Amino acid sequence: MRELSSRVNTDQKSDNERIEELQRENRQLRAQLVDVQARMSRLLANIQGLSDSVSKTLNDTGSQGNKGFEEIEDSSLQLSTYNSKQIYEGPGFPGPSMQLEPFDTSSLKFDPPLAHHPGPGQSEDAFLSSELINVTGTSPLYTQIPNIWSFEYQTGIEPYLTAMAASQESSMALRKDLPISNSPFSDHIKLLQHLLKSKLAANGFNPDSQPSMQSIYQPVLMVLSMFNSMTRPDVMAWYAKTRFFHIIELTAWQLYPSRATFQKLHQRYRPTDMQMKHPHPRVIDWIPFPSIRDRLIELHAANPLIDQIFCDAVSGYVVEAVMSELISDAPQITVYVRVTDLIAAMSLSSGAGNNDTPASLPAPDITTLFSSPSHARAAFKQLNMDKGASYYKIDPAFYAKYPELYDQSNDLTANGVPLKPRSQKVLTYPKPLDDSMVETYRSFIDFSMDATSTISSTTAP
């Protein structure tokens, strides 16, 4: 009792003062952590640069001792690190010895911890208030810091819910109709679905009176085509050539969930328990691989780069093939080809009236396959790239960039080696919404829906 009484008498700070002091110390600790992260990033960049230098040295040496691979290398056929042992099982390439300079570990030194100096008449114990001590007698910082850089802690489900709640509050304060999220792509999708559903309701559409829901697909197609044409014109060629109608069926089900709309969903697009249970950016629903969707929700729901991850995933859709069936005099090895690479090659025709003479496979070489629209078109058809998501797998390079999304329990990852051109394109994502775009969307939906209703109800004279 005397000790407690002594602590009360010596510590005369109010709760507000204690809170301000703790907040100030937290800001300083956070600044130190950010500085450590920056130093670690620089270290990682140095290691990556060293790794690239070693890889280049080995590749240069290997090209001199293995001339049999020169033709494939000149045609930009790069062996995947996942399956290189399937192609070459000989001894490793001899490389020159390298003298590595010792690394300066001073860049990793932490700043000394913030020291607290008790005021006059204060003991060290008096500073350790109940806000800093948990029930086990240790600081809660010890349990938080080990997980502070994990995806779940930084960009997982809980951070997403927190961020969206804050965005909702700020939108209400600013009198905005829709909150802005970390995914501009998802903001566009959500707005378009809201405007279309509101317009359909205003025009008297009643889903209960239409069990088949067949009339909903045409308006959805019209709105999605407008969206991609305005915000992602490069993607329209992708949709037109792949005949990727799954997003239309998915959007119709999201607008009006029913047995009829659910049965039209492709098996790969049917929602998982994770999707149904946890709010998440809607762009994640557009990926046809359930395991990747679940991991994105769990690890990247609040990631401000979620739209880029989505575009990297779509750009990484591939189809497996036998190389000898695509390239003349090529070995009978398994390769995989990106859908976007063949679509880009098919779009190389010069002039609107230029009709390429149909070509047959195999192509003379890899360069011709990715530079001749007719050969690219023949490969596109042969690989069934226009028959939907069932034929698609994911490029292993996607998992090299996002290893946390890899799931070894499924067969979604392509096997073999990549067959690709010298340069590859990545699909784009829309810019953030602005007032002008919102008004354009609203005007387009109003005009097109009113015109459709008027024309369909008008009888010919």
Coordinates of C-alpha atoms in Angstrom, one line a residue:
M1 CA 0.0 0.0 0.0
R2 CA 2.8 2.4 0.8
E3 CA 4.4 1.7 -2.6
L4 CA 1.2 2.3 -4.5
S5 CA 0.6 5.5 -2.5
S6 CA 4.2 6.6 -3.3
R7 CA 3.6 6.0 -7.0
V8 CA 0.4 8.0 -7.0
N9 CA 2.1 10.9 -5.2
T10 CA 5.2 10.9 -7.4
D11 CA 3.4 10.6 -10.8
Q12 CA 1.2 13.7 -11.1
K13 CA 0.7 13.5 -14.9
S14 CA -2.8 13.5 -16.2
D15 CA -4.1 10.7 -18.5
N16 CA -4.0 13.2 -21.5
E17 CA -0.4 14.0 -20.9
R18 CA 0.5 10.3 -20.7
I19 CA -1.4 9.6 -23.9
E20 CA 0.4 12.4 -25.7
E21 CA 3.7 11.2 -24.5
L22 CA 3.0 7.6 -25.7
Q23 CA 1.8 8.9 -29.0
R24 CA 4.9 10.9 -29.5
E25 CA 7.1 7.9 -28.6
N26 CA 5.1 5.7 -31.0
R27 CA 5.7 8.2 -33.8
Q28 CA 9.4 8.2 -33.1
L29 CA 9.5 4.3 -33.1
R30 CA 7.6 4.2 -36.4
A31 CA 10.1 6.6 -38.0
Q32 CA 12.9 4.3 -36.9
L33 CA 11.1 1.3 -38.3
V34 CA 10.5 3.1 -41.6
D35 CA 14.2 4.0 -41.7
V36 CA 15.2 0.4 -41.1
Q37 CA 12.9 -0.7 -43.9
A38 CA 14.5 1.7 -46.3
R39 CA 18.0 0.4 -45.3
M40 CA 16.8 -3.2 -45.8
S41 CA 15.4 -2.2 -49.2
R42 CA 18.7 -0.8 -50.2
L43 CA 20.4 -4.0 -49.0
L44 CA 18.0 -6.1 -51.0
A45 CA 18.7 -4.0 -54.1
N46 CA 22.4 -4.5 -53.7
I47 CA 21.9 -8.3 -53.3
Q48 CA 19.7 -8.3 -56.4
G49 CA 22.2 -6.4 -58.4
L50 CA 24.9 -8.8 -57.4
S51 CA 22.7 -11.8 -58.3
D52 CA 21.9 -10.3 -61.7
S53 CA 25.7 -9.7 -62.3
V54 CA 26.4 -13.4 -61.4
S55 CA 23.6 -14.6 -63.7
K56 CA 24.8 -12.5 -66.6
T57 CA 28.4 -13.9 -66.1
L58 CA 27.1 -17.4 -66.1
N59 CA 24.9 -16.8 -69.1
D60 CA 27.7 -15.2 -71.1
T61 CA 30.0 -18.1 -70.2
G62 CA 27.4 -20.7 -71.0
S63 CA 26.6 -19.2 -74.4
Q64 CA 30.3 -19.6 -75.4
G65 CA 30.4 -23.3 -74.4
N66 CA 27.0 -24.3 -75.6
K67 CA 26.5 -23.1 -79.2
G68 CA 23.7 -25.5 -79.7
F69 CA 21.4 -23.2 -77.8
E70 CA 22.3 -20.0 -79.7
E71 CA 19.3 -20.3 -82.1
I72 CA 16.8 -20.6 -79.3
E73 CA 18.4 -17.8 -77.3
D74 CA 18.4 -15.5 -80.4
S75 CA 14.7 -16.2 -80.7
S76 CA 14.1 -15.2 -77.1
L77 CA 13.2 -18.7 -75.8
Q78 CA 14.2 -18.3 -72.2
L79 CA 14.3 -21.4 -70.0
S80 CA 12.3 -21.3 -66.9
T81 CA 14.1 -21.8 -63.6
Y82 CA 11.3 -24.1 -62.5
N83 CA 11.9 -26.7 -65.2
S84 CA 15.4 -26.2 -66.5
K85 CA 16.5 -29.6 -65.4
Q86 CA 14.0 -31.2 -67.8
I87 CA 16.0 -29.7 -70.7
Y88 CA 19.6 -29.7 -69.6
E89 CA 21.1 -32.1 -67.1
G90 CA 24.8 -31.8 -67.9
P91 CA 27.5 -30.3 -65.7
G92 CA 27.1 -26.7 -64.6
F93 CA 28.7 -24.0 -66.6
P94 CA 32.2 -23.1 -65.4
G95 CA 32.3 -19.6 -64.2
P96 CA 35.2 -17.3 -63.3
S97 CA 36.1 -16.9 -59.6
M98 CA 34.7 -13.7 -58.1
Q99 CA 36.3 -11.6 -55.4
L100 CA 33.4 -10.2 -53.4
E101 CA 34.0 -7.1 -51.4
P102 CA 33.1 -7.3 -47.8
F103 CA 29.6 -5.9 -47.1
D104 CA 29.4 -2.9 -44.9
T105 CA 27.1 -4.1 -42.1
S106 CA 27.0 -0.6 -40.6
S107 CA 24.0 0.1 -42.9
L108 CA 22.0 -2.4 -40.8
K109 CA 22.7 -0.8 -37.4
F110 CA 19.7 0.2 -35.5
D111 CA 19.4 3.5 -33.8
P112 CA 19.6 3.3 -30.1
P113 CA 16.2 2.8 -28.4
L114 CA 14.5 5.9 -27.1
A115 CA 15.7 6.5 -23.6
H116 CA 13.3 7.7 -21.0
H117 CA 14.7 9.9 -18.3
P118 CA 12.5 10.0 -15.2
G119 CA 11.7 13.5 -14.0
P120 CA 12.6 14.8 -10.6
G121 CA 11.1 12.7 -7.9
Q122 CA 10.1 10.0 -10.3
S123 CA 11.4 6.4 -10.2
E124 CA 11.9 4.3 -13.3
D125 CA 9.0 2.1 -12.3
A126 CA 6.7 5.1 -12.2
F127 CA 7.1 5.6 -15.9
L128 CA 5.9 2.0 -16.7
S129 CA 2.2 2.8 -16.6
S130 CA -0.5 0.3 -17.2
E131 CA -0.8 1.4 -20.9
L132 CA 2.7 -0.1 -21.6
I133 CA 2.4 -3.3 -19.6
N134 CA 0.1 -6.2 -20.5
V135 CA -1.1 -8.9 -18.2
T136 CA 2.0 -11.0 -18.6
G137 CA 4.2 -8.2 -17.5
T138 CA 5.9 -7.5 -20.9
S139 CA 5.5 -4.7 -23.4
P140 CA 3.0 -5.4 -26.1
L141 CA 5.6 -4.2 -28.7
Y142 CA 7.4 -7.5 -28.3
T143 CA 4.4 -9.4 -29.7
Q144 CA 3.6 -6.9 -32.4
I145 CA 6.9 -6.2 -34.1
P146 CA 7.7 -9.8 -35.3
N147 CA 4.5 -9.7 -37.5
I148 CA 4.5 -6.0 -38.4
W149 CA 5.9 -6.6 -41.9
S150 CA 3.6 -9.6 -42.7
F151 CA 1.1 -9.3 -45.5
E152 CA -1.8 -10.0 -43.1
Y153 CA -0.7 -7.2 -40.8
Q154 CA 0.0 -4.7 -43.5
T155 CA -2.5 -5.3 -46.3
G156 CA -4.7 -8.2 -45.2
I157 CA -8.4 -8.4 -44.4
E158 CA -8.4 -6.4 -41.2
P159 CA -6.4 -3.4 -42.6
Y160 CA -8.9 -3.4 -45.6
L161 CA -11.9 -3.2 -43.3
T162 CA -10.3 -0.5 -41.3
A163 CA -9.4 1.5 -44.4
M164 CA -12.8 1.2 -45.9
A165 CA -14.5 2.3 -42.7
A166 CA -12.3 5.4 -42.6
S167 CA -13.0 6.0 -46.3
Q168 CA -16.8 5.7 -45.6
E169 CA -16.5 8.3 -42.8
S170 CA -14.5 10.7 -44.9
S171 CA -17.0 10.3 -47.9
M172 CA -19.9 11.1 -45.6
A173 CA -18.0 14.2 -44.2
L174 CA -17.2 15.3 -47.8
R175 CA -20.7 14.4 -49.0
K176 CA -19.4 12.0 -51.6
D177 CA -21.8 9.4 -53.0
L178 CA -19.3 6.5 -53.0
P179 CA -16.2 5.9 -50.9
I180 CA -12.8 5.6 -52.6
S181 CA -10.9 2.4 -52.0
N182 CA -7.3 1.3 -52.6
S183 CA -8.5 -0.2 -56.0
P184 CA -9.6 2.3 -58.6
F185 CA -10.5 -0.7 -60.8
S186 CA -13.0 -1.9 -58.1
D187 CA -14.4 1.6 -57.7
H188 CA -15.3 1.7 -61.4
I189 CA -16.9 -1.8 -61.2
K190 CA -18.9 -0.9 -58.1
L191 CA -20.1 2.4 -59.5
L192 CA -21.1 0.8 -62.9
Q193 CA -23.0 -1.9 -61.1
H194 CA -24.8 0.6 -58.9
L195 CA -25.8 2.9 -61.8
L196 CA -27.0 0.0 -64.0
K197 CA -29.0 -1.6 -61.2
S198 CA -30.6 1.7 -60.3
K199 CA -31.5 2.4 -63.9
L200 CA -33.0 -1.1 -64.4
A201 CA -35.1 -0.6 -61.3
A202 CA -36.3 2.8 -62.6
N203 CA -37.3 1.2 -65.9
G204 CA -39.4 -1.3 -64.1
F205 CA -37.1 -4.4 -64.2
N206 CA -38.3 -7.0 -61.7
P207 CA -36.0 -10.0 -61.3
D208 CA -38.7 -12.0 -59.5
S209 CA -40.8 -11.9 -62.6
Q210 CA -38.0 -13.2 -64.9
P211 CA -36.8 -16.6 -63.7
S212 CA -34.4 -17.1 -66.6
M213 CA -32.9 -13.6 -66.2
Q214 CA -31.9 -13.7 -69.9
S215 CA -32.7 -10.0 -70.5
I216 CA -30.1 -8.8 -68.0
Y217 CA -27.0 -10.0 -70.0
Q218 CA -27.4 -7.5 -72.9
P219 CA -27.3 -4.4 -70.6
V220 CA -24.3 -5.9 -68.7
L221 CA -22.5 -6.6 -71.9
M222 CA -23.1 -3.0 -73.1
V223 CA -21.9 -1.4 -69.9
L224 CA -18.7 -3.5 -69.6
S225 CA -17.9 -2.9 -73.2
M226 CA -18.2 0.8 -72.7
F227 CA -16.1 0.6 -69.5
N228 CA -13.2 -1.2 -71.2
S229 CA -13.3 0.9 -74.3
M230 CA -13.1 4.2 -72.3
T231 CA -10.7 3.3 -69.6
R232 CA -8.6 0.4 -71.1
P233 CA -8.8 0.5 -74.9
D234 CA -5.8 -1.9 -75.2
V235 CA -7.8 -4.6 -73.4
M236 CA -10.7 -4.6 -75.9
A237 CA -8.6 -6.6 -78.3
W238 CA -8.0 -9.1 -75.6
Y239 CA -11.7 -9.6 -74.9
A240 CA -12.7 -9.6 -78.6
K241 CA -10.2 -12.3 -79.5
T242 CA -10.5 -14.5 -76.4
R243 CA -14.3 -14.3 -76.4
F244 CA -14.0 -14.0 -72.7
F245 CA -17.6 -13.8 -71.7
H246 CA -17.2 -15.0 -68.2
I247 CA -17.1 -11.5 -66.7
I248 CA -20.5 -10.7 -68.2
E249 CA -22.0 -13.8 -66.4
L250 CA -20.1 -12.9 -63.2
T251 CA -21.4 -9.3 -63.2
A252 CA -25.0 -10.5 -63.9
W253 CA -24.8 -12.8 -60.9
Q254 CA -23.4 -10.1 -58.7
L255 CA -26.2 -7.7 -59.7
Y256 CA -29.0 -10.3 -59.2
P257 CA -27.9 -13.4 -57.3
S258 CA -30.2 -16.2 -58.2
R259 CA -30.2 -19.9 -59.2
A260 CA -30.4 -19.0 -62.9
T261 CA -27.5 -16.5 -62.9
F262 CA -25.4 -18.8 -60.7
Q263 CA -25.8 -21.8 -63.0
K264 CA -24.4 -19.7 -65.9
L265 CA -21.2 -19.0 -63.9
H266 CA -18.1 -20.8 -65.2
Q267 CA -16.9 -23.3 -62.6
R268 CA -13.7 -21.3 -62.0
Y269 CA -15.6 -18.1 -61.3
R270 CA -17.9 -19.5 -58.7
P271 CA -17.2 -17.7 -55.4
T272 CA -15.3 -19.4 -52.7
D273 CA -16.1 -19.3 -49.0
M274 CA -13.4 -16.7 -48.5
Q275 CA -15.1 -14.4 -51.1
M276 CA -18.5 -14.8 -49.6
K277 CA -17.3 -14.3 -46.0
H278 CA -14.9 -11.3 -46.3
P279 CA -15.4 -7.9 -48.1
H280 CA -12.6 -7.3 -50.6
P281 CA -11.9 -5.3 -53.8
R282 CA -14.2 -6.5 -56.5
V283 CA -11.5 -6.7 -59.1
I284 CA -10.2 -9.9 -57.3
D285 CA -13.4 -11.6 -58.4
W286 CA -12.4 -11.2 -62.1
I287 CA -9.5 -13.7 -61.7
P288 CA -10.4 -17.3 -62.8
F289 CA -8.2 -19.1 -60.3
P290 CA -10.0 -19.6 -56.9
S291 CA -6.8 -20.2 -54.9
I292 CA -5.2 -17.0 -56.1
R293 CA -8.4 -15.1 -55.3
D294 CA -8.4 -16.4 -51.7
R295 CA -4.8 -15.6 -51.2
L296 CA -5.3 -12.1 -52.6
I297 CA -8.1 -11.5 -50.2
E298 CA -6.1 -12.8 -47.3
L299 CA -2.8 -11.1 -48.1
H300 CA -3.5 -8.1 -50.4
A301 CA -7.0 -6.9 -49.8
A302 CA -5.7 -3.5 -48.7
N303 CA -2.7 -3.4 -51.0
P304 CA -2.7 0.0 -52.9
L305 CA -1.1 -2.0 -55.8
I306 CA -3.9 -4.6 -56.0
D307 CA -4.9 -3.4 -59.5
Q308 CA -1.3 -3.9 -60.8
I309 CA -1.3 -7.4 -59.3
F310 CA -4.6 -8.2 -61.1
C311 CA -3.1 -7.0 -64.4
D312 CA 0.0 -9.0 -63.9
A313 CA -2.1 -12.1 -63.3
V314 CA -4.2 -11.6 -66.4
S315 CA -1.1 -10.8 -68.5
G316 CA 0.2 -14.1 -67.2
Y317 CA -2.5 -16.4 -68.6
V318 CA -0.8 -19.1 -70.6
V319 CA -1.6 -22.2 -72.5
E320 CA 0.7 -25.2 -72.7
A321 CA 1.8 -26.7 -76.0
V322 CA 4.4 -29.0 -77.6
M323 CA 7.1 -26.8 -79.2
S324 CA 7.5 -29.0 -82.3
E325 CA 3.9 -28.3 -83.1
L326 CA 4.4 -24.6 -83.2
I327 CA 8.0 -24.2 -84.4
S328 CA 9.6 -26.1 -87.3
D329 CA 12.5 -28.4 -86.4
A330 CA 12.0 -27.6 -82.7
P331 CA 12.5 -30.3 -80.0
Q332 CA 9.4 -32.1 -78.6
I333 CA 9.4 -30.3 -75.3
T334 CA 6.6 -28.7 -73.3
V335 CA 6.3 -25.0 -73.6
Y336 CA 3.8 -22.4 -72.6
V337 CA 2.7 -19.3 -74.5
R338 CA 1.1 -16.2 -73.1
V339 CA -2.3 -15.3 -74.5
T340 CA -1.4 -11.6 -74.6
D341 CA 1.7 -12.3 -76.7
L342 CA -0.3 -13.9 -79.5
I343 CA -3.0 -11.3 -79.3
A344 CA -0.3 -8.6 -79.7
A345 CA 1.1 -10.4 -82.7
M346 CA -2.4 -10.8 -84.2
S347 CA -2.9 -7.0 -84.0
L348 CA 0.3 -6.2 -86.1
S349 CA -1.7 -6.1 -89.4
S350 CA -1.1 -2.8 -91.1
G351 CA -4.1 -1.1 -92.6
A352 CA -7.8 -1.8 -92.0
G353 CA -8.2 -3.6 -95.3
N354 CA -5.1 -5.8 -95.1
N355 CA -6.2 -9.5 -95.0
D356 CA -3.3 -11.8 -94.2
T357 CA -3.0 -15.0 -96.1
P358 CA -3.9 -17.9 -93.7
A359 CA -0.8 -19.6 -92.5
S360 CA -0.2 -23.1 -91.3
L361 CA 1.8 -24.4 -88.4
P362 CA 4.6 -25.1 -87.5
A363 CA 6.0 -21.6 -88.1
P364 CA 9.6 -21.3 -89.5
D365 CA 11.0 -19.9 -86.3
I366 CA 10.0 -18.2 -83.1
T367 CA 10.4 -14.7 -84.5
T368 CA 7.9 -15.5 -87.2
L369 CA 5.4 -16.9 -84.8
F370 CA 5.3 -13.6 -82.8
S371 CA 5.7 -11.2 -85.8
S372 CA 3.4 -12.7 -88.4
P373 CA -0.3 -12.1 -87.6
S374 CA -1.4 -15.1 -89.7
H375 CA 0.9 -17.5 -87.8
A376 CA -0.1 -16.0 -84.5
R377 CA -3.7 -16.4 -85.4
A378 CA -3.2 -20.1 -86.3
A379 CA -1.4 -20.8 -83.0
F380 CA -4.2 -18.9 -81.1
K381 CA -6.8 -21.2 -82.6
Q382 CA -4.8 -24.4 -82.2
L383 CA -4.2 -23.7 -78.5
N384 CA -7.9 -23.0 -77.9
M385 CA -7.2 -19.6 -76.5
D386 CA -10.7 -18.5 -77.7
K387 CA -12.6 -21.1 -75.7
G388 CA -12.5 -19.7 -72.2
A389 CA -10.8 -20.0 -68.9
S390 CA -10.8 -23.8 -68.8
Y391 CA -7.6 -23.9 -71.0
Y392 CA -5.7 -21.3 -69.1
K393 CA -2.9 -21.7 -66.6
I394 CA -0.6 -19.1 -64.9
D395 CA 2.9 -18.2 -65.9
P396 CA 5.4 -19.3 -63.3
A397 CA 6.9 -15.8 -63.6
F398 CA 3.9 -14.5 -61.8
Y399 CA 4.7 -16.5 -58.8
A400 CA 8.4 -15.4 -59.0
K401 CA 7.1 -11.8 -58.6
Y402 CA 4.4 -12.8 -56.0
P403 CA 5.6 -16.0 -54.3
E404 CA 3.2 -15.6 -51.4
L405 CA 0.3 -16.3 -53.9
Y406 CA 1.7 -19.7 -54.9
D407 CA -0.4 -22.8 -54.0
Q408 CA 1.3 -26.1 -54.6
S409 CA -1.9 -28.0 -54.0
N410 CA -3.3 -27.3 -57.5
D411 CA -2.1 -27.6 -61.1
L412 CA -2.6 -24.0 -62.2
T413 CA 1.1 -23.4 -62.8
A414 CA 2.2 -24.0 -66.3
N415 CA 4.9 -26.6 -67.0
G416 CA 7.7 -26.5 -69.4
V417 CA 9.7 -23.4 -70.7
P418 CA 8.3 -20.1 -71.8
L419 CA 8.0 -19.5 -75.6
K420 CA 7.8 -15.7 -75.9
P421 CA 8.8 -12.7 -78.0
R422 CA 11.6 -10.3 -77.2
S423 CA 9.2 -7.9 -75.4
Q424 CA 5.9 -8.6 -73.6
K425 CA 3.0 -6.3 -72.8
V426 CA 1.2 -6.0 -69.5
L427 CA -2.5 -5.1 -69.6
T428 CA -3.5 -1.7 -68.1
Y429 CA -5.9 -0.7 -65.4
P430 CA -8.2 2.3 -65.2
K431 CA -7.3 5.6 -63.6
P432 CA -9.1 6.7 -60.4
L433 CA -12.6 7.9 -60.7
D434 CA -13.4 11.6 -61.1
D435 CA -16.6 13.6 -61.3
S436 CA -16.4 13.8 -65.1
M437 CA -16.1 10.0 -65.5
V438 CA -19.0 9.5 -63.1
E439 CA -21.2 11.8 -65.1
T440 CA -20.1 10.1 -68.3
Y441 CA -21.1 6.7 -67.0
R442 CA -24.4 7.9 -65.8
S443 CA -25.2 9.7 -69.1
F444 CA -24.3 6.6 -71.1
I445 CA -26.4 4.2 -69.1
D446 CA -29.4 6.6 -69.1
F447 CA -29.2 7.2 -72.9
S448 CA -28.6 3.6 -73.9
M449 CA -31.2 2.1 -71.6
D450 CA -33.8 4.7 -72.5
A451 CA -33.1 4.2 -76.2
T452 CA -33.3 0.4 -75.9
S453 CA -36.6 0.6 -74.0
T454 CA -38.1 3.1 -76.5
I455 CA -37.0 1.3 -79.6
S456 CA -38.2 -2.1 -78.3
S457 CA -41.7 -0.7 -77.4
T458 CA -42.2 1.2 -80.7
T459 CA -44.1 -0.7 -83.4
A460 CA -43.2 -0.2 -87.0
P461 CA -45.7 1.8 -89.0

